[in-house]
Tab-separated table of C-alpha atoms in Angstrom:
chain	number	residue	atom	x	y	z
A	1	MET	CA	-12.540	0.819	25.043
A	2	THR	CA	-11.074	-2.551	26.115
A	3	ILE	CA	-11.157	-5.365	24.040
A	4	PRO	CA	-11.490	-8.953	25.592
A	5	SER	CA	-8.794	-11.054	25.094
A	6	GLY	CA	-10.770	-13.545	22.844
A	7	GLN	CA	-11.132	-10.754	20.120
A	8	ARG	CA	-7.701	-9.158	19.971
A	9	ARG	CA	-6.649	-11.361	17.102
A	10	THR	CA	-9.906	-11.653	15.260
A	11	TRP	CA	-10.258	-11.237	11.285
A	12	SER	CA	-13.462	-10.170	9.775
A	13	THR	CA	-14.458	-11.124	5.719
A	14	ASN	CA	-16.035	-7.692	5.135
A	15	TRP	CA	-14.848	-5.800	2.447
A	16	ARG	CA	-15.815	-2.816	0.525
A	17	ARG	CA	-15.329	-0.822	-2.564
A	18	GLU	CA	-15.759	2.831	-1.831
A	19	PRO	CA	-18.124	4.947	-3.705
A	20	GLY	CA	-17.070	7.598	-5.800
A	21	ALA	CA	-14.827	6.033	-8.541
A	22	GLY	CA	-16.371	7.181	-12.120
A	23	ARG	CA	-15.563	6.115	-15.585
A	24	PRO	CA	-12.869	8.104	-16.973
A	25	SER	CA	-12.974	10.000	-20.139
A	26	ARG	CA	-10.651	9.430	-22.932
A	27	ASN	CA	-6.732	9.543	-22.252
A	28	THR	CA	-5.627	13.144	-23.437
A	29	SER	CA	-2.058	13.052	-22.200
A	30	VAL	CA	1.029	13.398	-23.847
A	31	ARG	CA	3.035	10.189	-23.961
A	32	VAL	CA	6.150	9.978	-22.517
A	33	PRO	CA	8.795	8.918	-24.918
A	34	THR	CA	10.752	5.752	-24.385
A	35	SER	CA	13.954	4.410	-26.334
A	36	HIS	CA	13.412	1.158	-28.294
A	37	ASP	CA	14.973	-1.832	-26.742
A	38	HIS	CA	15.158	-5.499	-27.399
A	39	HIS	CA	13.412	-6.528	-23.999
A	40	ARG	CA	10.135	-5.128	-25.837
A	41	ARG	CA	9.946	-7.977	-27.959
A	42	PRO	CA	7.322	-10.902	-27.692
A	43	ALA	CA	8.917	-14.301	-26.780
A	44	LEU	CA	7.600	-17.749	-26.533
A	45	ARG	CA	10.408	-19.052	-24.435
A	46	GLY	CA	11.100	-17.832	-20.749
A	47	PRO	CA	12.490	-14.056	-20.509
A	48	ASP	CA	15.834	-13.246	-18.883
A	49	LEU	CA	14.506	-11.916	-15.663
A	50	PRO	CA	17.793	-10.838	-14.029
A	51	ALA	CA	18.433	-8.440	-17.222
A	52	ILE	CA	15.021	-7.103	-17.201
A	53	VAL	CA	14.954	-6.408	-13.555
A	54	GLU	CA	18.515	-4.575	-13.810
A	55	ASP	CA	17.149	-2.657	-16.793
A	56	LEU	CA	14.348	-1.160	-14.603
A	57	GLY	CA	16.747	1.182	-12.903
A	58	ARG	CA	17.178	3.458	-16.165
A	59	ARG	CA	13.421	3.540	-16.523
A	60	ARG	CA	11.206	6.597	-15.630
A	61	ILE	CA	7.751	6.811	-13.886
A	62	ASN	CA	5.445	7.035	-17.238
A	63	TYR	CA	3.349	9.933	-16.485
A	64	ASP	CA	3.461	13.625	-15.089
A	65	GLU	CA	2.454	13.733	-11.559
A	66	GLY	CA	1.296	17.354	-12.006
A	67	GLN	CA	-1.238	16.267	-14.494
A	68	ALA	CA	-2.680	13.315	-12.189
A	69	PRO	CA	-4.819	13.120	-8.902
A	70	PRO	CA	-5.145	15.221	-6.876
A	71	HIS	CA	-4.267	18.086	-9.132
A	72	VAL	CA	-6.131	16.726	-12.471
A	73	THR	CA	-8.909	13.883	-11.934
A	74	HIS	CA	-10.499	14.273	-15.463
A	75	GLY	CA	-9.378	10.921	-17.047
A	76	TRP	CA	-8.541	8.822	-14.185
A	77	HIS	CA	-9.838	5.912	-12.600
A	78	GLN	CA	-9.627	6.691	-8.715
A	79	ASP	CA	-10.220	3.805	-6.478
A	80	ARG	CA	-10.307	2.558	-2.918
A	81	TRP	CA	-10.815	-0.704	-1.276
A	82	THR	CA	-10.906	-1.568	2.302
A	83	LEU	CA	-10.971	-4.469	4.356
A	84	GLU	CA	-11.523	-4.642	8.239
A	85	LEU	CA	-9.021	-7.132	9.704
A	86	GLY	CA	-9.914	-7.200	13.144
A	87	TYR	CA	-8.887	-5.509	16.625
A	88	GLU	CA	-6.088	-4.979	19.011
A	89	GLN	CA	-6.192	-3.455	22.081
A	90	PRO	CA	-6.651	0.318	21.677
A	91	GLY	CA	-3.201	2.441	21.695
A	92	GLU	CA	-0.214	1.998	19.217
A	93	PRO	CA	0.051	-1.398	17.374
A	94	GLU	CA	1.219	-4.365	19.514
A	95	PRO	CA	4.290	-6.075	19.071
A	96	GLU	CA	4.044	-9.259	16.935
A	97	GLY	CA	0.119	-8.283	16.773
A	98	LEU	CA	-2.547	-7.830	14.095
A	99	VAL	CA	-0.922	-4.614	12.651
A	100	HIS	CA	2.383	-6.195	12.388
A	101	ASP	CA	1.378	-9.298	10.739
A	102	ALA	CA	-0.770	-7.359	8.147
A	103	GLY	CA	2.379	-5.103	7.805
A	104	GLU	CA	4.638	-7.885	7.175
A	105	LEU	CA	2.161	-9.180	3.991
A	106	VAL	CA	2.107	-6.145	2.665
A	107	ASN	CA	5.491	-5.348	2.723
A	108	GLY	CA	6.716	-8.559	1.097
A	109	TYR	CA	3.814	-8.155	-1.383
A	110	GLU	CA	2.434	-11.444	-0.521
A	111	PHE	CA	-1.439	-10.445	-0.849
A	112	THR	CA	-1.175	-10.778	-4.541
A	113	ASP	CA	-3.298	-13.722	-6.386
A	114	PRO	CA	-0.663	-15.728	-8.296
A	115	ALA	CA	-3.107	-16.595	-11.052
A	116	VAL	CA	-3.562	-12.630	-11.699
A	117	LEU	CA	-0.091	-11.189	-10.799
A	118	ARG	CA	3.552	-12.019	-9.732
A	119	ALA	CA	6.196	-10.058	-9.032
A	120	VAL	CA	10.113	-10.294	-8.852
A	121	TYR	CA	12.790	-7.991	-7.358
A	122	ARG	CA	16.657	-7.886	-6.648
A	123	TYR	CA	17.248	-8.505	-3.331
A	124	PRO	CA	18.646	-6.979	-0.792
A	125	ALA	CA	16.743	-3.918	-1.351
A	126	ASP	CA	15.551	-0.875	0.416
A	127	VAL	CA	11.848	-0.432	0.299
A	128	VAL	CA	11.670	2.963	-1.370
A	129	GLY	CA	13.205	2.902	-4.815
A	130	ARG	CA	12.940	-0.749	-4.843
A	131	ASP	CA	12.218	-1.778	-8.482
A	132	MET	CA	9.835	-4.389	-9.223
A	133	LEU	CA	9.078	-6.369	-12.237
A	134	LEU	CA	5.400	-7.554	-12.177
A	135	GLN	CA	4.186	-10.337	-14.369
A	136	GLY	CA	0.386	-9.855	-15.357
A	137	ARG	CA	-1.199	-13.025	-16.349
A	138	PHE	CA	-3.903	-13.111	-19.069
A	139	ALA	CA	-4.767	-16.351	-21.241
A	140	ASN	CA	-1.386	-17.495	-22.296
A	141	PHE	CA	0.176	-13.791	-22.225
A	142	ARG	CA	2.554	-12.934	-19.730
A	143	PHE	CA	2.836	-8.985	-19.253
A	144	LEU	CA	6.308	-8.141	-17.674
A	145	MET	CA	6.017	-4.321	-16.281
A	146	GLY	CA	8.069	-2.277	-14.177
A	147	VAL	CA	6.880	-0.130	-11.167
A	148	ARG	CA	9.249	1.583	-8.174
A	149	ILE	CA	8.199	2.040	-4.739
A	150	THR	CA	8.290	5.698	-4.071
A	151	SER	CA	7.347	6.037	-0.838
A	152	GLU	CA	7.107	4.224	2.595
A	153	LEU	CA	4.342	5.129	5.341
A	154	ASP	CA	4.636	4.938	9.030
A	155	GLU	CA	2.752	8.033	10.380
A	156	LEU	CA	0.213	9.088	12.798
A	157	ARG	CA	-2.877	10.705	10.877
A	158	GLU	CA	-6.209	11.718	11.639
A	159	GLY	CA	-8.988	9.662	10.522
A	160	PRO	CA	-12.949	9.649	10.502
A	161	ASN	CA	-12.660	7.833	14.021
A	162	GLY	CA	-9.827	9.854	15.673
A	163	PRO	CA	-6.037	9.253	15.052
A	164	GLU	CA	-4.775	6.403	13.241
A	165	ARG	CA	-1.350	4.647	12.964
A	166	VAL	CA	-0.974	4.095	9.327
A	167	VAL	CA	1.869	1.677	7.828
A	168	GLY	CA	2.512	0.656	4.157
A	169	TRP	CA	3.980	1.850	0.790
A	170	ALA	CA	3.229	3.107	-2.668
A	171	TYR	CA	4.450	2.265	-6.133
A	172	GLN	CA	4.213	4.220	-9.513
A	173	THR	CA	4.052	2.608	-12.771
A	174	LEU	CA	7.512	2.887	-15.038
A	175	ASP	CA	7.700	3.337	-18.733
A	176	GLY	CA	6.504	0.039	-20.568
A	177	HIS	CA	3.768	-0.484	-18.189
A	178	LEU	CA	0.121	-0.764	-19.490
A	179	GLU	CA	-0.884	1.622	-16.909
A	180	GLN	CA	-0.037	4.945	-15.665
A	181	GLY	CA	-0.751	5.480	-12.210
A	182	LYS	CA	0.026	5.092	-8.251
A	183	LEU	CA	-1.016	2.422	-5.793
A	184	VAL	CA	-0.962	3.028	-2.273
A	185	TYR	CA	-1.062	-0.387	0.003
A	186	GLU	CA	-2.016	0.799	3.957
A	187	VAL	CA	-2.693	-1.065	7.256
A	188	ALA	CA	-4.427	1.395	9.616
A	189	LYS	CA	-5.235	1.244	13.070
A	190	GLU	CA	-7.862	3.389	14.779
A	191	LEU	CA	-6.025	4.238	17.959
A	192	GLU	CA	-8.900	5.016	20.066
A	193	THR	CA	-11.008	1.909	19.249
A	194	GLY	CA	-8.181	-0.727	18.252
A	195	ARG	CA	-9.788	-1.309	14.789
A	196	VAL	CA	-7.575	-2.486	12.154
A	197	GLU	CA	-8.209	-1.866	8.390
A	198	PHE	CA	-6.229	-2.887	5.200
A	199	ARG	CA	-6.587	-0.205	2.248
A	200	ILE	CA	-5.880	-0.019	-1.150
A	201	ASP	CA	-5.934	3.642	-2.715
A	202	ALA	CA	-5.254	3.862	-6.355
A	203	TYR	CA	-5.505	5.950	-9.208
A	204	SER	CA	-4.738	4.865	-12.777
A	205	ARG	CA	-5.484	5.332	-16.558
A	206	GLN	CA	-4.398	3.202	-19.665
A	207	SER	CA	-0.853	3.880	-21.197
A	208	GLU	CA	-0.642	5.089	-24.570
A	209	ILE	CA	-0.029	1.554	-26.038
A	210	ARG	CA	1.473	1.434	-29.384
A	211	ASN	CA	0.846	-2.262	-30.353
A	212	PRO	CA	-2.847	-2.199	-31.553
A	213	LEU	CA	-3.545	-5.704	-30.369
A	214	TYR	CA	-2.450	-5.270	-26.995
A	215	ARG	CA	-4.221	-1.490	-26.961
A	216	VAL	CA	-7.641	-3.281	-27.918
A	217	GLY	CA	-7.154	-6.091	-25.387
A	218	PHE	CA	-6.383	-3.788	-22.596
A	219	ALA	CA	-9.101	-1.679	-23.685
A	220	VAL	CA	-11.597	-4.386	-23.488
A	221	PHE	CA	-10.449	-6.603	-20.436
A	222	GLY	CA	-7.983	-4.249	-18.494
A	223	ARG	CA	-10.372	-2.395	-16.275
A	224	ARG	CA	-11.965	-6.018	-15.619
A	225	THR	CA	-8.609	-7.649	-14.651
A	226	GLN	CA	-7.964	-4.525	-12.284
A	227	LEU	CA	-11.183	-4.939	-10.372
A	228	ARG	CA	-10.342	-8.500	-10.191
A	229	PHE	CA	-6.790	-7.809	-8.887
A	230	TYR	CA	-8.375	-5.865	-5.971
A	231	ARG	CA	-10.867	-7.772	-4.862
A	232	ALA	CA	-8.313	-10.863	-4.831
A	233	ALA	CA	-5.815	-8.808	-3.023
A	234	LEU	CA	-8.385	-8.008	-0.028
A	235	GLY	CA	-9.355	-11.690	0.152
A	236	ARG	CA	-5.888	-13.316	-0.129
A	237	LEU	CA	-4.234	-11.014	2.524
A	238	ARG	CA	-7.246	-11.884	5.014
A	239	ASP	CA	-6.677	-15.731	4.262
A	240	ARG	CA	-2.812	-15.487	4.570
A	241	LEU	CA	-3.502	-13.720	8.003
A	242	PRO	CA	-3.701	-16.765	10.323
A	243	ASN	CA	-0.662	-18.646	9.023
A	244	LEU	CA	1.778	-16.332	7.828
A	245	PRO	CA	4.138	-17.622	4.761
A	246	ASP	CA	7.732	-17.885	5.652
A	247	THR	CA	10.209	-14.845	4.399
A	248	ALA	CA	10.892	-14.615	0.705
A	249	GLU	CA	14.309	-15.922	0.110
A	250	PRO	CA	16.399	-14.938	-3.148
A	251	GLY	CA	16.838	-17.526	-5.829
A	252	PRO	CA	20.150	-18.473	-7.372
A	253	ASP	CA	20.089	-15.490	-9.485
A	254	GLY	CA	19.347	-13.080	-6.665
A	255	LEU	CA	15.828	-12.121	-7.131
A	256	VAL	CA	12.999	-12.705	-4.746
A	257	ARG	CA	9.803	-13.901	-6.343
A	258	VAL	CA	6.471	-13.105	-4.406
A	259	PRO	CA	3.964	-14.182	-3.452
A	260	THR	CA	5.701	-17.234	-1.766
A	261	GLY	CA	4.188	-20.522	-2.030
A	262	ALA	CA	2.762	-19.867	-5.542
A	263	PRO	CA	2.985	-22.554	-8.085
A	264	PRO	CA	6.213	-22.772	-9.533
A	265	GLU	CA	6.849	-21.323	-13.005
A	266	ARG	CA	6.975	-23.946	-15.910
A	267	ALA	CA	7.632	-22.444	-19.542
A	268	SER	CA	5.310	-23.667	-21.938
A	269	TRP	CA	5.321	-23.522	-25.800
A	270	ALA	CA	1.737	-21.694	-25.461
A	271	GLU	CA	3.069	-18.811	-23.396
A	272	ILE	CA	3.865	-15.466	-24.889
A	273	HIS	CA	5.762	-13.248	-22.714
A	274	VAL	CA	5.622	-9.696	-23.451
A	275	VAL	CA	7.962	-7.151	-21.897
A	276	HIS	CA	7.157	-3.366	-21.519
A	277	PRO	CA	4.201	-4.237	-23.544
A	278	GLY	CA	2.963	-0.281	-22.883
A	279	VAL	CA	5.416	1.269	-25.285
């Protein structure tokens, strides 16, 4: 199949949530213990980001992978979201083509909506093993939570329409996160048709949160905010493809802040920063 030259770099607005995700039952897992530390205290002033990022290296993944999907599905949300990005010529991804550009956005974590989620990490850092501090934003609260990139993808796999080249990476949640789980971000190209797709595959559940305010708040608003993040991520990646942002550069403190182009953080007396709220 040959794609006319005028169609090789097109983007589609079609996105969908895959069926099959049901409501999880009550979390019955055994909580992973963590030690008390001063980073957990809520603060009305801006947090010490370099110190918090440095601290992530000692934190563990906050759930037992043997008790998570695909081994155990009871009690877990399982989500799959997809977005058709457009077409390249059939065959392996083109240099500087659609797969390359989408992969750059995914690898840079440039597809998040800064009104919902931002991230910082230490520079330089390899992809696998990189600890990222996520800032979830809800009302006047800023929840700072750690994740670790545990795998990088660049593989040939059999898909529903034939062989696919898949690139991307996955992260897992660390001690102190409001959730337990894993997110996989993929850009996949069907080699026979040239069709390119962005995918989010995830499983998650609420952590056993000690603070009753955060526990109840997450139970009420957490899933809604999570689905909002997925929808926004698909749309934002689509919208940023035609004009790729500049590569994120570290600040004077050695931290990279993404997504680039987001309005700068301005400390407000009304903001409450909560570090590692999930313990």
